[in-house]
C-alpha positions as a Python dict, from the first residue, in 0.01 Angstrom:
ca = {
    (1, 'X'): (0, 0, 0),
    (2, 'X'): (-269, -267, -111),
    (3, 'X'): (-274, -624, -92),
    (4, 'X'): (-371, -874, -322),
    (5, 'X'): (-370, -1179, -518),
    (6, 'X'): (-105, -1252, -729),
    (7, 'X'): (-185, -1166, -1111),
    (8, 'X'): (-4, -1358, -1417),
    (9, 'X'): (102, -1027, -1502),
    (10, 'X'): (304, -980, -1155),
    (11, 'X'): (566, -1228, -1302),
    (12, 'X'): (841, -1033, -1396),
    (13, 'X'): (791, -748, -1075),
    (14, 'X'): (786, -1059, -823),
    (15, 'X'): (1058, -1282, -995),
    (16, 'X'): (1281, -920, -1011),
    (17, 'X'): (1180, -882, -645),
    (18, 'X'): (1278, -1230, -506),
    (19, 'X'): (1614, -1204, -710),
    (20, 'X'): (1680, -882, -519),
    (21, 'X'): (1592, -995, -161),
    (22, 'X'): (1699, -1369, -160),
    (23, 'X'): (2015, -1564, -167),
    (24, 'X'): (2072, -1724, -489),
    (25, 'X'): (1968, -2117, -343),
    (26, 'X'): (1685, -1953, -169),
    (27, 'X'): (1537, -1781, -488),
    (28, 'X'): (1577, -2130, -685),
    (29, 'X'): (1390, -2320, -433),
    (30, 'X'): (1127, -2053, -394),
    (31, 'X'): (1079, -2062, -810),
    (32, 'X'): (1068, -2428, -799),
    (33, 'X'): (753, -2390, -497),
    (34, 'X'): (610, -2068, -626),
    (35, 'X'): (573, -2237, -979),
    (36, 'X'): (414, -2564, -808),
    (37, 'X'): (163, -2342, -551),
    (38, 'X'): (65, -2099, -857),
    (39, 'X'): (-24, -2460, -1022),
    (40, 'X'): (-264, -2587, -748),
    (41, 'X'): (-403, -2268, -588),
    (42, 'X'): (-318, -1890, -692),
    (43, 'X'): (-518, -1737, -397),
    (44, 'X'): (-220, -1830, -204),
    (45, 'X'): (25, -1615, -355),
    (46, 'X'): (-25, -1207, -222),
    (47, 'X'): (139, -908, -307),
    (48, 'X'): (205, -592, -192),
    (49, 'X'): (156, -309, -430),
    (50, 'X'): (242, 10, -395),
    (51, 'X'): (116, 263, -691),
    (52, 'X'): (264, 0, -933),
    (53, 'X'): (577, -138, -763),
    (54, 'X'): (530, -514, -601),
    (55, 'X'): (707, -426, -269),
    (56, 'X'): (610, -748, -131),
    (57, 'X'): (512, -1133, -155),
    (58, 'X'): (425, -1426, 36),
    (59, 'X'): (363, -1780, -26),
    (60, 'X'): (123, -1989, 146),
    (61, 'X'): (4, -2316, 95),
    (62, 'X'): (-226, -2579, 268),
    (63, 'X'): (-102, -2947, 342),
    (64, 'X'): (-267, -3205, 578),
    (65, 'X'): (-537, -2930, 622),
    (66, 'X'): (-275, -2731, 797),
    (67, 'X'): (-231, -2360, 695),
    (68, 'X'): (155, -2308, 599),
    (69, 'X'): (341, -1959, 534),
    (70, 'X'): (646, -2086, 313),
    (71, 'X'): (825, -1759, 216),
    (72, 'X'): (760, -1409, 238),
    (73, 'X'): (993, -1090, 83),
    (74, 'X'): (984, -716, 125),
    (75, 'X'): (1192, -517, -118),
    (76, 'X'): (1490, -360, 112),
    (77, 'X'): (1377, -5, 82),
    (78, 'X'): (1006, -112, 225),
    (79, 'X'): (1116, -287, 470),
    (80, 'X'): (1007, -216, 838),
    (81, 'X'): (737, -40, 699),
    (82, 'X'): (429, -292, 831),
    (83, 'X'): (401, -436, 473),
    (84, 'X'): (538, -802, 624),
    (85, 'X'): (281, -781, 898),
    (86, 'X'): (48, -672, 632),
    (87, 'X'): (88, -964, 421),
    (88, 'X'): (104, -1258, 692),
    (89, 'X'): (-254, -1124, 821),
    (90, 'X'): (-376, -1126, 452),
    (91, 'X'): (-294, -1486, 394),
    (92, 'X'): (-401, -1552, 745),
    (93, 'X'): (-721, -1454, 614),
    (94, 'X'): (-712, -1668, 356),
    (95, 'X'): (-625, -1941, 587),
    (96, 'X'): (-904, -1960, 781),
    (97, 'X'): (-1201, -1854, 523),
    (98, 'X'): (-1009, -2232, 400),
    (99, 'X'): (-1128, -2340, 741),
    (100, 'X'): (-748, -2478, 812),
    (101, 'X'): (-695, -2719, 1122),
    (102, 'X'): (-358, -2483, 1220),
    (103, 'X'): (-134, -2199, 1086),
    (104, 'X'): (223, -2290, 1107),
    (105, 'X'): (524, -2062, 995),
    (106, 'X'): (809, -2341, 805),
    (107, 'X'): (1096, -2306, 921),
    (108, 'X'): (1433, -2334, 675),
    (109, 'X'): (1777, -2234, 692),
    (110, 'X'): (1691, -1935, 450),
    (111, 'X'): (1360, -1810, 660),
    (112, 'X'): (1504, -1786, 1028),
    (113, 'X'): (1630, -1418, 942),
    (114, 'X'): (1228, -1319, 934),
    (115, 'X'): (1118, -1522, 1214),
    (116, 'X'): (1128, -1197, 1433),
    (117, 'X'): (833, -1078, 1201),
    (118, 'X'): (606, -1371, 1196),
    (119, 'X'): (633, -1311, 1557),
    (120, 'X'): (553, -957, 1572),
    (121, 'X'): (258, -1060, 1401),
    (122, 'X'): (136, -1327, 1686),
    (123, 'X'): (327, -1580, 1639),
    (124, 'X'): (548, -1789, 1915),
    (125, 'X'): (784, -2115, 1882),
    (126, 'X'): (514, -2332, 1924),
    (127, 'X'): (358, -2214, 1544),
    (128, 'X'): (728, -2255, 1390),
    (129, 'X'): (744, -2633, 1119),
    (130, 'X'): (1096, -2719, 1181),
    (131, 'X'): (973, -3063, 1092),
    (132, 'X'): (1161, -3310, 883),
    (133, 'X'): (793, -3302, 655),
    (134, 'X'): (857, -3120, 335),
    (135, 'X'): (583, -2946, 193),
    (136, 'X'): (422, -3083, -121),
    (137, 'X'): (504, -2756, -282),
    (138, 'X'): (917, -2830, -223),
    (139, 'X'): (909, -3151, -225),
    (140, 'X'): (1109, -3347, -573),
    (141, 'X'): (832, -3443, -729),
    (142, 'X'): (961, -3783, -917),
    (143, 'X'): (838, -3897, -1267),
}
């Protein structure tokens, strides 16, 4: 399994893979902010490849200098396999080469189920955004 940066060509593998793993309302608000974050910075977006299946993604994204994971999904059958793990120390990485103030995990109704990872990774409570602050990348963005 390899991590990397997300690749315009990745499009259809992580779209397929986020329609398999999230609830329907989850997967359109993740579209909405994975559209907006590949807009501003793609080194945010990761993958997990394995030979030339996308097993995995997470989204990250910087606000108020503050490192922020925003959503991460495994394909079922990888699952509890260390590819999670894997991917919240790669964008951790990424994090602080950005030189970020904090890391926080956000916190939404559709995210608590994989709160038990971000912890076996080193997180606690006290690195969980349950904050009413929305994240430029969700936020409505008005015209």
């Amino acid at each position: 399994m390899h991590v990397r940066s997300f690749q315009l060509g990745d499009t259809s593998l992580v779209t397929s893979l986020l329609q398999d793993v999230l609830s329907e309302t989850c997967y359109e608000e993740t579209m909405e902010a994975f559209a907006r974050q590949l807009s501003w910075d793609t080194e945010l977006v990761l993958v997990a490849q394995e030979e030339s299946e996308i097993v995995g993604m997470i989204i990250g994204t910087i606000d108020n200098n503050n490192g922020y994971y925003y959503r991460i999904a495994v394909a079922t059958e990888y699952q509890r396999k260390g590819i999670g793990k894997a991917l919240i120390e790669a964008m951790k990485m990424r994090f602080l080469q950005r030189k970020v103030n904090k890391i926080m995990v956000t916190v939404d109704v559709h995210n608590e189920v994989v709160l038990p990872v971000y912890e076996s990774a080193g997180y606690s409570t006290s690195d969980f955004s349950r904050a009413a602050h929305r994240l430029s990348i969700v936020k409505k963005v008005s015209v």
